[in-house]
């Protein structure tokens, strides 16, 4: 999977997990709504500094942002930890880690 698609996956998961609208997500990320929509669609190539910004604002490691399978435990809350474990099990099942 391309980096753009991985970024889109992580952003959409973040959006859904916190029940954010695109406007809310844009404000949280500190970027224009149109850019947020493009990133969530995987429609643009991102610069390294943009990847770092998105990872920081979503609270994920940059490796998780650009990799197909989530890395180590990134989430701090109960539901987030469950989600991480679920994704790791899915990745093991798909042999991607």
Short mmCIF file of the C-alpha atoms (twelve columns), coordinates in Angstrom:
data_MODEL
# 
_entry.id   MODEL 
# 
loop_
_atom_site.group_PDB 
_atom_site.id 
_atom_site.type_symbol 
_atom_site.label_atom_id 
_atom_site.label_alt_id 
_atom_site.label_comp_id 
_atom_site.label_asym_id 
_atom_site.label_seq_id 
_atom_site.Cartn_x 
_atom_site.Cartn_y 
_atom_site.Cartn_z 
_atom_site.pdbx_PDB_model_num 
ATOM 1  C CA . UNK A 1  0.000   0.000   0.000  1 
ATOM 2  C CA . UNK A 2  1.313   3.488   -0.806 1 
ATOM 3  C CA . UNK A 3  2.264   6.005   1.845  1 
ATOM 4  C CA . UNK A 4  -0.633  8.226   0.738  1 
ATOM 5  C CA . UNK A 5  -3.126  5.424   1.320  1 
ATOM 6  C CA . UNK A 6  -1.603  4.619   4.718  1 
ATOM 7  C CA . UNK A 7  -1.858  8.267   5.755  1 
ATOM 8  C CA . UNK A 8  -5.460  8.313   4.558  1 
ATOM 9  C CA . UNK A 9  -6.215  5.160   6.582  1 
ATOM 10 C CA . UNK A 10 -4.746  6.602   9.783  1 
ATOM 11 C CA . UNK A 11 -6.484  9.966   9.365  1 
ATOM 12 C CA . UNK A 12 -9.844  8.344   8.701  1 
ATOM 13 C CA . UNK A 13 -9.416  6.040   11.710 1 
ATOM 14 C CA . UNK A 14 -8.605  9.082   13.839 1 
ATOM 15 C CA . UNK A 15 -11.590 10.969  12.420 1 
ATOM 16 C CA . UNK A 16 -13.952 8.074   13.109 1 
ATOM 17 C CA . UNK A 17 -12.558 7.244   16.533 1 
ATOM 18 C CA . UNK A 18 -13.182 10.771  17.782 1 
ATOM 19 C CA . UNK A 19 -16.371 11.282  15.727 1 
ATOM 20 C CA . UNK A 20 -14.857 14.334  14.050 1 
ATOM 21 C CA . UNK A 21 -16.192 16.121  11.019 1 
ATOM 22 C CA . UNK A 22 -13.706 17.151  8.338  1 
ATOM 23 C CA . UNK A 23 -13.913 20.695  9.724  1 
ATOM 24 C CA . UNK A 24 -13.091 19.442  13.240 1 
ATOM 25 C CA . UNK A 25 -10.247 17.276  11.980 1 
ATOM 26 C CA . UNK A 26 -8.875  20.200  9.963  1 
ATOM 27 C CA . UNK A 27 -8.850  22.415  13.043 1 
ATOM 28 C CA . UNK A 28 -7.142  19.704  15.098 1 
ATOM 29 C CA . UNK A 29 -4.490  19.200  12.424 1 
ATOM 30 C CA . UNK A 30 -4.103  22.940  11.848 1 
ATOM 31 C CA . UNK A 31 -4.514  22.652  8.093  1 
ATOM 32 C CA . UNK A 32 -7.094  23.723  5.511  1 
ATOM 33 C CA . UNK A 33 -10.212 21.595  5.117  1 
ATOM 34 C CA . UNK A 34 -9.437  21.000  1.442  1 
ATOM 35 C CA . UNK A 35 -5.997  19.642  2.361  1 
ATOM 36 C CA . UNK A 36 -7.538  17.395  5.018  1 
ATOM 37 C CA . UNK A 37 -10.015 15.955  2.516  1 
ATOM 38 C CA . UNK A 38 -7.233  15.383  -0.016 1 
ATOM 39 C CA . UNK A 39 -5.051  13.664  2.599  1 
ATOM 40 C CA . UNK A 40 -7.993  11.490  3.705  1 
ATOM 41 C CA . UNK A 41 -8.568  10.497  0.077  1 
ATOM 42 C CA . UNK A 42 -4.889  9.657   -0.422 1 
ATOM 43 C CA . UNK A 43 -4.887  12.082  -3.339 1 
ATOM 44 C CA . UNK A 44 -1.641  13.983  -2.699 1 
ATOM 45 C CA . UNK A 45 2.033   13.296  -2.096 1 
ATOM 46 C CA . UNK A 46 3.058   14.571  1.314  1 
ATOM 47 C CA . UNK A 47 6.316   16.250  2.264  1 
ATOM 48 C CA . UNK A 48 8.328   14.871  5.193  1 
ATOM 49 C CA . UNK A 49 7.512   17.864  7.398  1 
ATOM 50 C CA . UNK A 50 3.791   17.411  6.701  1 
ATOM 51 C CA . UNK A 51 4.014   13.721  7.646  1 
ATOM 52 C CA . UNK A 52 5.715   14.700  10.913 1 
ATOM 53 C CA . UNK A 53 3.017   17.276  11.645 1 
ATOM 54 C CA . UNK A 54 0.176   14.844  10.955 1 
ATOM 55 C CA . UNK A 55 1.764   12.114  13.080 1 
ATOM 56 C CA . UNK A 56 2.293   14.512  15.971 1 
ATOM 57 C CA . UNK A 57 -1.213  15.984  15.849 1 
ATOM 58 C CA . UNK A 58 -2.828  12.520  15.609 1 
ATOM 59 C CA . UNK A 59 -0.655  11.165  18.416 1 
ATOM 60 C CA . UNK A 60 0.903   8.380   16.345 1 
ATOM 61 C CA . UNK A 61 4.445   7.432   15.449 1 
ATOM 62 C CA . UNK A 62 5.448   8.485   11.971 1 
ATOM 63 C CA . UNK A 63 6.194   4.834   11.197 1 
ATOM 64 C CA . UNK A 64 2.563   3.995   11.869 1 
ATOM 65 C CA . UNK A 65 1.434   6.847   9.673  1 
ATOM 66 C CA . UNK A 66 3.396   5.597   6.670  1 
ATOM 67 C CA . UNK A 67 3.300   1.814   7.267  1 
ATOM 68 C CA . UNK A 68 0.541   -0.557  6.316  1 
ATOM 69 C CA . UNK A 69 0.322   -2.218  9.714  1 
ATOM 70 C CA . UNK A 70 0.305   -0.344  12.988 1 
ATOM 71 C CA . UNK A 71 3.516   -0.492  14.984 1 
ATOM 72 C CA . UNK A 72 3.759   -0.709  18.740 1 
ATOM 73 C CA . UNK A 73 1.104   0.476   21.145 1 
ATOM 74 C CA . UNK A 74 0.373   4.062   20.188 1 
ATOM 75 C CA . UNK A 75 -2.863  4.537   22.064 1 
ATOM 76 C CA . UNK A 76 -3.115  5.484   25.699 1 
ATOM 77 C CA . UNK A 77 -6.811  4.955   26.470 1 
ATOM 78 C CA . UNK A 78 -8.659  1.679   26.947 1 
ATOM 79 C CA . UNK A 79 -10.575 1.713   23.664 1 
ATOM 80 C CA . UNK A 80 -7.488  2.866   21.789 1 
ATOM 81 C CA . UNK A 81 -5.415  0.065   23.306 1 
ATOM 82 C CA . UNK A 82 -8.071  -2.458  22.284 1 
ATOM 83 C CA . UNK A 83 -8.035  -1.038  18.766 1 
ATOM 84 C CA . UNK A 84 -4.230  -1.328  18.605 1 
ATOM 85 C CA . UNK A 85 -4.286  -4.937  19.769 1 
ATOM 86 C CA . UNK A 86 -7.038  -5.733  17.274 1 
ATOM 87 C CA . UNK A 87 -5.024  -4.162  14.426 1 
ATOM 88 C CA . UNK A 88 -1.858  -6.004  15.473 1 
ATOM 89 C CA . UNK A 89 -3.737  -9.313  15.464 1 
ATOM 90 C CA . UNK A 90 -5.098  -8.509  12.022 1 
ATOM 91 C CA . UNK A 91 -1.568  -7.756  10.823 1 
ATOM 92 C CA . UNK A 92 -0.241  -11.033 12.226 1 
ATOM 93 C CA . UNK A 93 -3.079  -12.858 10.525 1 
ATOM 94 C CA . UNK A 94 -2.172  -11.162 7.218  1 
ATOM 95 C CA . UNK A 95 1.567   -11.849 7.764  1 
ATOM 96 C CA . UNK A 96 2.526   -8.208  7.427  1 
ATOM 97 C CA . UNK A 97 4.584   -8.046  10.640 1 
# 
